[in-house]
Amino acid sequence: MRANRLSQIVAAWGTKPYPFVAGYVWLAAMFALLAVLETNRVGLYLVPPFGATLSILLLLPESPIAQPYALIVGSVAGAAVGTAVSFFAHGLPMAVLAAVIAFGVISLLHAYHPPGVALAIYPLLLHPGNWFPLTVVLPFTLVAVVTAALLSQRVKRWPAYPRPLSQGQ
């Protein structure tokens, strides 16, 4: 009985496995790009939010949070909020405040992308520099979106991306 319930839970709420070589190669290439963009040790700490962004692009490409506008604007805005707050103070309490402010800002911009909220804490804890949103976050997200869109057209098993714009809204 319990095994049957567990299989129901996995089937109903679990995620669809989607392993394919091209996806793993793309992930590795994108992390190599991150290493180039962020040559100091801060790049290591950027793996979680950017890894989440890449996972969303690869596994949830139809989701609103994966669409180019939300992904790029949400990430850059989150990092920009963190950078702006870092002009006044640093530390964990300010990082939490920056995350809360970033959540509000990216929601108001209709650009909600969860890793954008996480990117708001980095300037306050790791001090990546005042240009972090434009020199690291913007190029990384642009390349991620463009390459995902190109690969979706050229690689057979790649999920369709981005979602087509709806007409008449």
Coordinates of C-alpha atoms in Angstrom, one line a residue:
M1 CA 0.0 0.0 0.0
R2 CA 2.8 2.5 1.0
A3 CA 4.8 1.7 -2.2
N4 CA 1.7 2.4 -4.3
R5 CA 1.1 5.7 -2.6
L6 CA 4.8 6.7 -3.0
S7 CA 4.6 5.8 -6.7
Q8 CA 1.5 8.0 -7.0
I9 CA 3.2 10.9 -5.3
V10 CA 6.3 10.6 -7.6
A11 CA 4.1 10.3 -10.7
A12 CA 1.8 13.2 -9.8
W13 CA 4.2 15.6 -8.1
G14 CA 7.7 14.5 -9.3
T15 CA 9.6 16.0 -12.1
K16 CA 10.1 14.5 -15.5
P17 CA 13.6 13.3 -16.0
Y18 CA 15.3 14.9 -19.0
P19 CA 18.9 13.8 -19.1
F20 CA 20.7 14.3 -22.5
V21 CA 24.3 14.9 -23.4
A22 CA 23.8 18.3 -25.1
G23 CA 22.2 19.7 -21.9
Y24 CA 25.2 18.6 -19.8
V25 CA 27.7 20.0 -22.3
W26 CA 25.8 23.3 -22.3
L27 CA 25.8 23.4 -18.5
A28 CA 29.5 22.8 -18.4
A29 CA 30.1 25.5 -21.1
M30 CA 28.0 28.0 -19.2
F31 CA 29.9 27.4 -15.9
A32 CA 33.1 27.9 -17.9
L33 CA 31.8 31.2 -19.1
L34 CA 31.0 32.1 -15.4
A35 CA 34.6 31.3 -14.5
V36 CA 35.8 33.7 -17.3
L37 CA 33.4 36.5 -16.3
E38 CA 34.3 36.3 -12.6
T39 CA 38.0 35.5 -12.4
N40 CA 38.3 35.9 -8.7
R41 CA 36.9 33.5 -6.1
V42 CA 33.5 35.1 -6.0
G43 CA 32.6 33.1 -9.1
L44 CA 32.6 29.9 -7.0
Y45 CA 29.8 31.4 -4.9
L46 CA 27.8 32.4 -7.9
V47 CA 27.3 28.8 -8.9
P48 CA 24.1 28.3 -6.9
P49 CA 22.0 31.1 -8.4
F50 CA 23.4 30.7 -11.9
G51 CA 23.0 26.9 -11.6
A52 CA 19.4 27.4 -10.6
T53 CA 18.9 29.7 -13.6
L54 CA 20.4 27.1 -16.0
S55 CA 18.3 24.4 -14.5
I56 CA 15.2 26.5 -15.0
L57 CA 16.1 27.1 -18.6
L58 CA 16.8 23.5 -19.3
L59 CA 14.1 21.8 -17.3
L60 CA 11.3 24.4 -17.1
P61 CA 11.6 26.3 -20.4
E62 CA 7.9 26.9 -20.6
S63 CA 7.7 28.5 -17.2
P64 CA 7.1 32.3 -16.9
I65 CA 10.3 32.5 -14.7
A66 CA 12.3 31.0 -17.6
Q67 CA 11.3 33.5 -20.2
P68 CA 13.9 36.0 -21.5
Y69 CA 12.4 39.1 -19.9
A70 CA 11.9 37.6 -16.5
L71 CA 15.2 35.8 -16.5
I72 CA 17.4 38.7 -17.7
V73 CA 15.6 41.7 -16.0
G74 CA 14.9 39.8 -12.8
S75 CA 18.5 38.7 -12.4
V76 CA 20.0 42.1 -13.3
A77 CA 17.5 44.0 -11.1
G78 CA 18.1 41.7 -8.2
A79 CA 21.9 42.1 -8.5
A80 CA 21.4 45.9 -8.9
V81 CA 19.3 46.1 -5.8
G82 CA 22.0 44.3 -3.8
T83 CA 24.7 46.6 -5.3
A84 CA 22.7 49.7 -4.4
V85 CA 22.2 48.6 -0.8
S86 CA 25.9 47.7 -0.5
F87 CA 26.7 51.4 -1.0
F88 CA 25.2 52.0 2.5
A89 CA 26.1 48.9 4.5
H90 CA 27.2 45.2 4.3
G91 CA 26.6 42.1 6.3
L92 CA 24.0 39.5 6.7
P93 CA 21.1 41.7 8.0
M94 CA 21.5 44.0 5.0
A95 CA 21.7 41.0 2.7
V96 CA 18.4 39.8 4.0
L97 CA 17.0 43.3 3.5
A98 CA 18.3 43.5 0.0
A99 CA 16.7 40.1 -0.9
V100 CA 13.3 41.4 0.4
I101 CA 13.7 44.6 -1.5
A102 CA 14.8 42.7 -4.7
F103 CA 11.7 40.4 -4.3
G104 CA 9.5 43.5 -4.4
V105 CA 11.3 45.3 -7.2
I106 CA 11.4 42.3 -9.6
S107 CA 7.8 41.5 -8.8
L108 CA 6.8 45.1 -9.6
L109 CA 8.8 44.9 -12.9
H110 CA 6.8 41.7 -13.7
A111 CA 10.2 40.0 -14.0
Y112 CA 10.1 37.5 -11.1
H113 CA 13.0 35.1 -11.4
P114 CA 13.9 33.4 -8.1
P115 CA 17.7 33.4 -8.6
G116 CA 17.4 37.2 -9.0
V117 CA 16.4 37.4 -5.4
A118 CA 19.4 35.3 -4.5
L119 CA 21.7 37.5 -6.6
A120 CA 20.7 40.5 -4.4
I121 CA 22.6 39.1 -1.4
Y122 CA 25.9 38.6 -3.2
P123 CA 27.1 42.3 -3.3
L124 CA 26.5 42.6 0.5
L125 CA 28.3 39.4 1.5
L126 CA 31.0 39.0 -1.2
H127 CA 31.7 42.5 -2.5
P128 CA 32.0 41.6 -6.2
G129 CA 32.3 45.3 -7.2
N130 CA 29.9 48.1 -8.3
W131 CA 29.6 46.9 -11.8
F132 CA 28.7 43.3 -10.9
P133 CA 25.1 43.5 -12.4
L134 CA 26.5 44.7 -15.7
T135 CA 29.8 42.9 -16.0
V136 CA 28.8 39.5 -14.7
V137 CA 25.0 39.0 -14.4
L138 CA 23.9 40.7 -17.6
P139 CA 26.4 39.0 -20.0
F140 CA 25.8 35.6 -18.3
T141 CA 22.0 35.8 -18.5
L142 CA 22.1 37.1 -22.1
V143 CA 24.4 34.3 -23.2
A144 CA 22.3 31.7 -21.3
V145 CA 19.0 32.9 -23.0
V146 CA 20.5 33.3 -26.5
T147 CA 22.2 29.9 -26.4
A148 CA 19.2 28.1 -25.0
A149 CA 17.0 29.7 -27.8
L150 CA 19.5 28.7 -30.5
L151 CA 20.0 25.2 -29.2
S152 CA 16.3 24.7 -28.9
Q153 CA 16.1 25.2 -32.7
R154 CA 19.2 23.2 -33.6
V155 CA 19.3 20.2 -31.1
K156 CA 16.6 17.6 -31.6
R157 CA 16.0 16.7 -27.9
W158 CA 16.4 20.3 -26.6
P159 CA 13.2 21.7 -25.2
A160 CA 11.4 24.5 -27.1
Y161 CA 12.5 27.9 -25.8
P162 CA 11.4 30.7 -25.5
R163 CA 7.7 30.4 -25.2
P164 CA 6.0 32.2 -28.1
L165 CA 4.6 35.7 -27.3
S166 CA 0.8 35.6 -26.9
Q167 CA -1.3 37.7 -29.2
G168 CA -4.0 40.2 -28.0
Q169 CA -3.1 40.5 -24.3

